[in-house]
Structure formats: structure tokens, C-alpha cells
């Protein structure tokens, strides 16, 4: 396709997309009204939430630039089907994701943001950076409308933080996703938010979504919020517990004035996140199991290999760390890993890069593992190491390069 061809956006023949039917009546989604009001897709595990998101993207991608935000890596084949470029967040710095999102809007390029292989806090930070790029693109490109399909949104904007340490990251995720929904309309962004649990998704996000597709709902807390979205009374709310997979009630300006039941239609691409079939355990003796697990080798790493550090915190742990003979090599390793974060490397590469003996590198990795500074493996030819999740988050702006 030439640059000249890219300058001519395709206009849809109709702004209404067919997503399913029920009792002979077709269910349509009005793209223009979806842009104005956004969409929530909610359903418990097995309800067909991801299938519904997939169907909507397959119907819409020819008429609007589409972005897929994929926390669990389930939409790679859909990305290939719609011609979207995959951005692997684990390989890109946060500011790189911001720039890529902004440039994609400028040139009307579909994207697939793959957030797998990231710790929960990293996933929120990287997604927030991507959303900032979509919102922050220059005003001249706001007319380049974009559909942003976000799966498992409760992982990116949780209702509650897992701990006090995670609270700041949670606030970042909630604020950015809420901003995407609330300010997106004037900036040409139509957000489609999918979640398994309404109770786990921040209420400030759901309050910005004026259209909803609600499927099978099991838990009481989710049932109350879902029934409220649909305007169902207490007695009718129990219907949501009896919905079959793929059945959803739709309501909102882009769907229906009153709650309307629909069976989501088939998709071209297959769902990659299906529950695996049951597989029995291996027929192995206890001795064979111990050999396969290599339990003896596992005892070499961690705090047990450094009794002086076991149970210590704060200043005492720091003192013990600094007085350890392996501390010098350990600091060199941290600096090397920081430059390639969030990637990992092997112990043999560290030996070559730092010009240290293998035993010195192994002792330094044991020390770093004991204080939680690196994620590493038992000693051996295949030993790998990378910065721990908390340090990778601080190094998120570092460019991804190889050891030189």
C-alpha cells in the first residue's frame, strides 16, 4: 500500500455492525454512538466475554482503526487477521509505547499491545503509557478515530490495590483508563472494556461506560452491579446466573434502549484462551519425581545459602550485603542487568561481559537472590538472571539492548 493510499481513510457503508441475534432478531452495534458512549463487556469465566470482544473487532476493523490491549496474550491470531502490528510491552520502554501509540493514531495503523511476561505493576505502568500516547496525540489527528478493545481491564484498573505498596501503581492505572474513557470521545477514541468481575474493576471506569453487554454473572457482588447497569429488579437479576455461554443482555444508546438478549455470532479467528482439557498426572515414582525436580540443586540458592541474611531487614541486611565478599561482583551484575531491563541474561554471558570467574558470578547471584534484588535459577549451565520486579519497574525507561 502506498503513502498516498494511506492518506485516504475508508468510510463505512454503514455505522451499524451485526454482532449476534436472538429469536430471529439481529443485534447491531452503532459505531458512531459507541464512540460517544463507550462499551462495557462483563461476563464470568466461560461466559464468552473474550469471544464477544473478538466478534466486535472482526466486524469493526475495516471501518475504524483498531487497537487491541491484550494482558493475557490471547489475541495474537486476531491481530494477524486485522493486520495489526504487535507491540511486546516486555521489550519496549514505557516512553516508547507512548510514542508508538501516538504515531499509530497519526498514521491510522492498527496495533496489538501484548502485555504478557510482565509483573502486575509493570503491566499497569506499560498500559498506562500506551493509553497516554493515544490521548496525547496532536489535535490535528483527533479525527483519525480509533477503537480500543481492552480485555481483562480489571488487571489494568483494579478496584482495590493488593497492598499499600501497590496503591500508587493502582492509582496510575485507574486514573489513566478513566481518562481514556472520559476524554476519549472528543479525541476520537471509542473504548471497549471487557472484564470478568465488575467488583474487581474500578467504579470510576465503569461509570464512564454508557453501553453494556452483560453475560453470565455468578458472584453476588458482581450480580448487584450488573443488575443495576441493566435496571433489573432483584428477582430478575437471578436471570444473569442462568445465561448460557455467548448469551448477553445489551443496553445503551449504541445497542438498545431497553435490555435486549442476544446470542453472540461466530468469529473468523479461534479463541486462544480456551480452558485446556483435563490431563492426568505422570506415572512417576517418588525417586523419579525428585530427579526431575532436581530438588537438591534448588537448595543452593536463596536466603538458605546466605544464613547471615536470613530474616534480616533494612539496615542490618544492607550491612550484611556490603560486607559480603561477593558484594562487588553483585553490584556490577545489577548495573549490567539494569541496562537490559526487563530482559534476562545467562550467567555465562555475565561471566564473559564482566570478565569474572564463573564461581564469582554464581556467588554474586546467590547473594542478590537472597536479598530479592534478582530473579535467578539454581547454579548450572542454563542459569539465567534478571532484575526483580520492583527493580525492573524502576528501570522501565531503560532502552532494551544486549550486553556488549
Coordinates of C-alpha atoms in Angstrom, one line a residue:
X1 CA 0.0 0.0 0.0
X2 CA 1.4 3.4 -0.9
X3 CA 1.6 6.5 1.3
X4 CA -1.0 8.2 -0.9
X5 CA -3.4 5.3 -0.2
X6 CA -2.9 5.7 3.5
X7 CA -4.0 9.3 3.2
X8 CA -7.5 8.3 2.2
X9 CA -9.5 6.9 5.2
X10 CA -12.1 4.3 4.3
X11 CA -15.7 5.4 5.0
X12 CA -18.0 2.7 6.3
X13 CA -21.1 1.9 4.2
X14 CA -23.0 1.7 7.5
X15 CA -22.0 2.5 11.0
X16 CA -24.0 -0.4 12.4
X17 CA -22.3 -3.7 12.9
X18 CA -24.0 -7.1 13.4
X19 CA -22.7 -9.0 16.5
X20 CA -25.5 -11.5 17.1
X21 CA -29.2 -12.4 17.1
X22 CA -31.9 -13.9 19.3
X23 CA -35.2 -15.4 18.2
X24 CA -34.7 -14.1 14.7
X25 CA -33.9 -10.5 15.7
X26 CA -30.5 -9.2 14.8
X27 CA -28.4 -7.3 17.3
X28 CA -26.5 -4.3 15.9
X29 CA -23.9 -2.0 17.5
X30 CA -23.9 1.6 16.2
X31 CA -20.2 2.6 15.8
X32 CA -21.0 6.3 15.9
X33 CA -22.9 6.0 19.2
X34 CA -20.2 3.7 20.5
X35 CA -17.7 6.4 20.0
X36 CA -19.8 8.8 22.1
X37 CA -20.7 6.3 24.8
X38 CA -18.0 3.6 25.0
X39 CA -18.9 -0.1 25.9
X40 CA -18.6 -2.4 28.8
X41 CA -18.5 -6.2 28.3
X42 CA -18.9 -8.2 31.5
X43 CA -19.1 -11.9 32.0
X44 CA -17.8 -14.5 34.4
X45 CA -15.2 -17.1 33.2
X46 CA -16.7 -19.1 30.4
X47 CA -19.4 -16.6 29.6
X48 CA -17.9 -15.7 26.2
X49 CA -16.6 -12.3 27.1
X50 CA -13.4 -12.6 25.0
X51 CA -15.4 -14.2 22.2
X52 CA -17.7 -11.1 22.2
X53 CA -14.7 -8.8 22.1
X54 CA -13.3 -10.8 19.2
X55 CA -16.5 -10.7 17.3
X56 CA -16.8 -6.9 17.7
X57 CA -13.2 -6.3 16.5
X58 CA -13.7 -8.6 13.5
X59 CA -16.8 -6.6 12.5
X60 CA -15.3 -3.2 13.1
X61 CA -11.7 -3.3 11.9
X62 CA -12.4 -2.4 8.3
X63 CA -14.2 0.7 9.3
X64 CA -12.2 2.1 12.1
X65 CA -8.5 1.8 13.2
X66 CA -8.5 -0.8 15.9
X67 CA -6.1 -1.3 18.9
X68 CA -6.2 -4.5 21.0
X69 CA -4.9 -4.4 24.5
X70 CA -4.1 -8.0 25.5
X71 CA -3.0 -8.7 29.1
X72 CA -3.1 -12.5 28.7
X73 CA -1.7 -12.9 25.1
X74 CA -4.9 -14.4 23.7
X75 CA -5.4 -12.2 20.6
X76 CA -2.3 -12.8 18.5
X77 CA -4.3 -14.5 15.7
X78 CA -6.9 -11.8 15.8
X79 CA -4.1 -9.2 15.4
X80 CA -2.8 -11.0 12.4
X81 CA -6.3 -11.2 10.9
X82 CA -6.8 -7.5 11.1
X83 CA -3.3 -6.6 10.1
X84 CA -2.3 -5.1 13.4
X85 CA 1.4 -4.7 14.4
X86 CA 2.2 -6.4 17.7
X87 CA 4.0 -4.4 20.4
X88 CA 5.5 -6.6 23.0
X89 CA 5.5 -4.5 26.1
X90 CA 8.2 -6.5 27.8
X91 CA 10.6 -5.5 25.1
X92 CA 9.8 -1.7 24.9
X93 CA 10.3 1.1 27.3
X94 CA 7.3 3.0 28.7
X95 CA 8.0 6.2 26.7
X96 CA 8.5 4.0 23.6
X97 CA 4.9 2.7 24.0
X98 CA 3.6 6.3 24.4
X99 CA 5.4 7.3 21.2
X100 CA 4.2 4.2 19.2
X101 CA 0.6 4.8 20.2
X102 CA 0.7 8.5 19.2
X103 CA 2.4 7.7 15.8
X104 CA -0.1 4.9 15.2
X105 CA -3.0 7.3 15.6
X106 CA -1.3 9.8 13.3
X107 CA -0.9 7.2 10.5
X108 CA -4.1 5.2 11.3
X109 CA -2.2 2.0 12.0
X110 CA -3.9 -0.9 13.9
X111 CA -1.9 -2.1 16.9
X112 CA -1.8 -5.1 19.3
X113 CA -0.4 -4.4 22.7
X114 CA 0.8 -7.7 24.2
X115 CA 1.3 -7.3 28.0
X116 CA 2.3 -10.9 28.8
X117 CA 5.6 -11.7 30.6
X118 CA 5.1 -8.6 32.8
X119 CA 4.7 -8.4 36.6
X120 CA 1.3 -6.9 37.6
X121 CA 2.7 -3.5 38.5
X122 CA 4.7 -3.4 35.2
X123 CA 1.6 -4.3 33.2
X124 CA -0.3 -1.3 34.7
X125 CA 2.6 1.1 34.1
X126 CA 3.2 0.0 30.5
X127 CA -0.6 0.0 29.6
X128 CA -0.9 3.5 31.2
X129 CA 2.0 4.7 29.0
X130 CA 0.2 3.3 25.9
X131 CA -3.1 5.0 26.8
X132 CA -1.2 8.3 27.4
X133 CA 0.0 8.1 23.8
X134 CA -3.5 7.6 22.4
X135 CA -4.8 10.6 24.4
X136 CA -1.8 12.8 23.9
X137 CA -1.6 12.7 20.1
X138 CA -1.8 16.2 18.5
X139 CA -5.2 17.7 17.9
X140 CA -4.7 17.6 14.2
X141 CA -5.2 13.7 14.3
X142 CA -8.2 13.5 16.6
X143 CA -10.3 12.9 13.5
X144 CA -8.4 9.6 13.0
X145 CA -10.9 7.7 15.1
X146 CA -9.8 4.6 16.9
X147 CA -11.5 1.6 18.6
X148 CA -9.5 0.5 21.7
X149 CA -10.5 -3.0 22.7
X150 CA -9.2 -3.8 26.2
X151 CA -9.5 -7.3 27.6
X152 CA -9.3 -8.2 31.4
X153 CA -9.5 -4.5 32.2
X154 CA -9.6 -5.2 36.0
X155 CA -5.9 -6.1 35.7
X156 CA -5.2 -2.6 34.5
X157 CA -7.5 -0.6 36.7
X158 CA -8.3 -2.7 39.8
X159 CA -10.9 -1.7 42.3
X160 CA -8.5 -2.3 45.2
X161 CA -4.8 -2.4 45.5
X162 CA -3.2 -5.7 46.5
X163 CA -1.1 -4.0 49.1
X164 CA -0.1 -0.5 50.3
X165 CA 3.0 -0.7 48.1
X166 CA 0.8 -1.3 45.1
X167 CA -1.6 1.6 45.8
X168 CA 0.3 4.2 43.8
X169 CA 0.5 2.0 40.8
X170 CA -3.2 1.2 41.0
X171 CA -4.0 4.9 41.1
X172 CA -2.0 5.4 38.0
X173 CA -3.9 2.6 36.2
X174 CA -7.3 3.8 37.3
X175 CA -6.6 7.5 36.5
X176 CA -5.3 6.7 33.0
X177 CA -8.0 4.3 32.0
X178 CA -10.7 6.6 33.4
X179 CA -9.1 9.5 31.5
X180 CA -9.1 7.4 28.3
X181 CA -12.9 6.8 28.6
X182 CA -13.9 10.3 29.8
X183 CA -11.8 12.4 27.5
X184 CA -11.7 9.9 24.6
X185 CA -14.9 10.9 22.9
X186 CA -13.6 14.4 21.8
X187 CA -10.3 12.8 20.8
X188 CA -11.9 10.2 18.6
X189 CA -11.4 7.2 20.9
X190 CA -14.1 4.6 21.4
X191 CA -13.1 2.4 24.3
X192 CA -14.5 -1.2 24.7
X193 CA -13.7 -2.5 28.2
X194 CA -14.0 -6.2 28.9
X195 CA -13.8 -7.8 32.4
X196 CA -14.7 -11.0 34.2
X197 CA -15.6 -9.3 37.5
X198 CA -17.3 -5.9 37.8
X199 CA -16.4 -6.0 41.5
X200 CA -12.7 -6.1 40.6
X201 CA -12.9 -3.2 38.1
X202 CA -12.7 0.4 39.4
X203 CA -16.1 2.0 39.6
X204 CA -14.7 5.3 38.2
X205 CA -14.0 3.4 34.9
X206 CA -17.4 1.7 34.7
X207 CA -19.2 5.0 35.4
X208 CA -17.8 6.3 32.1
X209 CA -19.3 3.5 30.0
X210 CA -22.8 4.2 28.7
X211 CA -23.3 0.9 26.9
X212 CA -23.1 -2.6 28.3
X213 CA -23.2 -6.2 27.3
X214 CA -23.7 -8.4 30.4
X215 CA -23.3 -12.2 30.3
X216 CA -23.3 -15.0 32.8
X217 CA -22.7 -13.5 36.3
X218 CA -22.1 -15.7 39.3
X219 CA -20.9 -13.8 42.3
X220 CA -23.3 -11.7 44.4
X221 CA -21.2 -8.5 44.3
X222 CA -21.0 -8.7 40.5
X223 CA -24.7 -9.5 40.3
X224 CA -25.7 -6.4 42.2
X225 CA -23.7 -4.1 40.0
X226 CA -24.7 -5.9 36.7
X227 CA -28.4 -5.8 37.6
X228 CA -28.0 -2.1 38.4
X229 CA -26.5 -1.5 34.9
X230 CA -29.4 -3.2 33.3
X231 CA -32.1 -1.8 35.5
X232 CA -33.1 -5.3 36.7
X233 CA -35.1 -5.8 39.9
X234 CA -33.8 -8.3 42.5
X235 CA -35.9 -11.1 41.2
X236 CA -34.9 -10.6 37.6
X237 CA -31.2 -10.3 38.4
X238 CA -31.1 -14.0 39.0
X239 CA -31.6 -14.5 35.3
X240 CA -27.9 -13.5 34.8
X241 CA -26.9 -16.7 36.7
X242 CA -28.7 -18.8 34.1
X243 CA -27.4 -17.3 30.9
X244 CA -25.7 -19.8 28.5
X245 CA -22.2 -19.1 27.2
X246 CA -22.4 -16.5 24.5
X247 CA -25.7 -15.0 25.7
X248 CA -25.6 -11.3 26.7
X249 CA -28.1 -8.7 27.7
X250 CA -27.3 -5.4 25.8
X251 CA -28.3 -1.9 26.8
X252 CA -27.3 1.6 25.9
X253 CA -27.6 4.1 23.0
X254 CA -25.3 2.0 20.8
X255 CA -27.3 -1.2 21.4
X256 CA -30.9 -0.9 22.7
X257 CA -33.0 1.5 24.8
X258 CA -34.2 -1.5 26.9
X259 CA -32.2 -4.6 27.9
X260 CA -32.2 -7.0 25.0
X261 CA -30.9 -10.5 25.0
X262 CA -28.6 -11.7 22.2
X263 CA -26.6 -14.7 21.2
X264 CA -23.2 -13.5 20.0
X265 CA -22.4 -14.8 16.5
X266 CA -19.4 -16.9 15.4
X267 CA -15.9 -15.5 14.8
X268 CA -13.5 -16.0 12.0
X269 CA -10.5 -16.4 14.3
X270 CA -10.3 -19.0 17.0
X271 CA -10.2 -18.2 20.7
X272 CA -6.7 -18.9 22.1
X273 CA -7.6 -18.8 25.8
X274 CA -9.8 -21.8 26.0
X275 CA -9.6 -23.9 29.1
X276 CA -7.3 -26.9 28.4
X277 CA -8.7 -30.4 28.6
X278 CA -8.0 -32.4 31.7
X279 CA -4.7 -34.3 31.7
X280 CA -3.8 -36.8 34.3
X281 CA -0.5 -36.8 36.4
X282 CA 2.7 -38.5 35.2
X283 CA 3.2 -42.1 36.2
X284 CA 6.5 -41.5 38.0
X285 CA 7.9 -42.9 41.3
X286 CA 9.0 -40.5 44.1
X287 CA 12.7 -41.0 43.2
X288 CA 11.9 -40.1 39.6
X289 CA 10.0 -37.1 40.7
X290 CA 12.8 -35.8 42.9
X291 CA 15.2 -36.3 40.0
X292 CA 13.0 -34.4 37.5
X293 CA 12.5 -31.5 40.0
X294 CA 16.3 -31.5 40.8
X295 CA 15.4 -30.6 44.5
X296 CA 19.0 -31.0 45.7
X297 CA 20.2 -28.3 43.3
X298 CA 17.4 -25.9 44.3
X299 CA 18.7 -25.8 47.9
X300 CA 21.8 -23.9 46.6
X301 CA 20.0 -20.6 46.0
X302 CA 18.1 -18.1 48.1
X303 CA 18.4 -17.0 51.7
X304 CA 19.2 -20.5 52.9
X305 CA 22.6 -20.2 51.0
X306 CA 23.2 -17.0 52.9
X307 CA 22.3 -17.6 56.6
X308 CA 23.7 -14.2 57.6
X309 CA 21.0 -12.5 55.6
X310 CA 18.1 -14.8 56.6
X311 CA 15.4 -12.9 58.5
X312 CA 17.2 -9.6 58.3
X313 CA 15.7 -6.3 57.0
X314 CA 16.6 -2.7 56.4
X315 CA 20.0 -1.5 57.6
X316 CA 21.1 -4.9 59.0
X317 CA 20.5 -6.6 55.7
X318 CA 22.4 -3.8 53.9
X319 CA 25.3 -4.1 56.3
X320 CA 25.5 -7.8 55.7
X321 CA 25.2 -7.4 52.0
X322 CA 28.0 -4.8 51.8
X323 CA 30.3 -6.9 54.0
X324 CA 29.9 -10.0 51.9
X325 CA 32.9 -10.8 49.7
X326 CA 30.6 -11.1 46.7
X327 CA 29.1 -7.6 47.0
X328 CA 31.4 -6.0 44.5
X329 CA 30.6 -8.5 41.7
X330 CA 26.9 -8.3 42.8
X331 CA 26.8 -4.5 42.1
X332 CA 28.4 -5.0 38.7
X333 CA 25.8 -7.6 37.8
X334 CA 22.9 -5.2 38.9
X335 CA 24.3 -2.5 36.7
X336 CA 24.6 -4.9 33.8
X337 CA 21.0 -6.1 34.3
X338 CA 19.7 -2.6 34.7
X339 CA 20.9 -1.7 31.2
X340 CA 18.9 -4.5 29.6
X341 CA 15.8 -4.5 31.8
X342 CA 13.3 -6.1 31.6
X343 CA 15.2 -8.7 29.6
X344 CA 17.1 -11.5 31.3
X345 CA 20.6 -12.9 30.5
X346 CA 22.6 -16.0 31.3
X347 CA 25.3 -16.4 33.9
X348 CA 27.7 -17.4 31.2
X349 CA 27.0 -14.1 29.4
X350 CA 27.7 -12.3 32.7
X351 CA 31.0 -14.1 33.0
X352 CA 32.0 -13.0 29.6
X353 CA 30.7 -9.5 29.9
X354 CA 32.2 -8.7 33.3
X355 CA 35.3 -10.8 32.8
X356 CA 34.8 -12.6 36.1
X357 CA 35.2 -16.3 37.1
X358 CA 32.1 -18.5 36.9
X359 CA 32.2 -19.1 40.7
X360 CA 32.3 -15.4 41.4
X361 CA 29.3 -14.7 39.3
X362 CA 27.4 -17.6 40.9
X363 CA 28.2 -16.4 44.4
X364 CA 27.1 -12.9 43.5
X365 CA 23.8 -14.1 42.0
X366 CA 23.3 -16.2 45.2
X367 CA 23.8 -13.0 47.2
X368 CA 21.4 -10.9 45.0
X369 CA 18.8 -13.7 45.2
X370 CA 19.0 -13.7 49.0
X371 CA 18.1 -10.0 49.2
X372 CA 15.5 -10.2 46.5
X373 CA 17.3 -8.0 44.0
X374 CA 17.3 -10.5 41.1
X375 CA 15.2 -13.4 39.9
X376 CA 17.6 -16.3 39.3
X377 CA 17.9 -20.1 39.0
X378 CA 20.0 -22.8 40.6
X379 CA 23.6 -22.9 39.6
X380 CA 24.1 -24.7 36.3
X381 CA 24.8 -24.3 32.6
X382 CA 21.3 -22.9 31.9
X383 CA 21.3 -20.4 34.9
X384 CA 19.6 -17.1 34.0
X385 CA 19.1 -13.9 35.9
X386 CA 17.2 -10.6 35.6
X387 CA 16.3 -7.8 37.9
X388 CA 13.5 -8.4 40.3
X389 CA 10.0 -7.0 39.5
X390 CA 10.4 -4.0 41.9
X391 CA 13.7 -3.0 40.3
X392 CA 12.5 -3.7 36.7
X393 CA 9.7 -1.2 37.4
X394 CA 12.3 1.5 38.3
X395 CA 14.3 0.7 35.2
X396 CA 11.2 0.7 32.9
X397 CA 12.6 3.7 31.0
X398 CA 15.9 2.0 30.2
X399 CA 16.3 1.1 26.5
X400 CA 16.3 -2.6 25.6
X401 CA 19.8 -3.6 24.4
X402 CA 22.1 -6.6 24.6
X403 CA 25.2 -6.9 26.7
X404 CA 28.2 -5.6 24.9

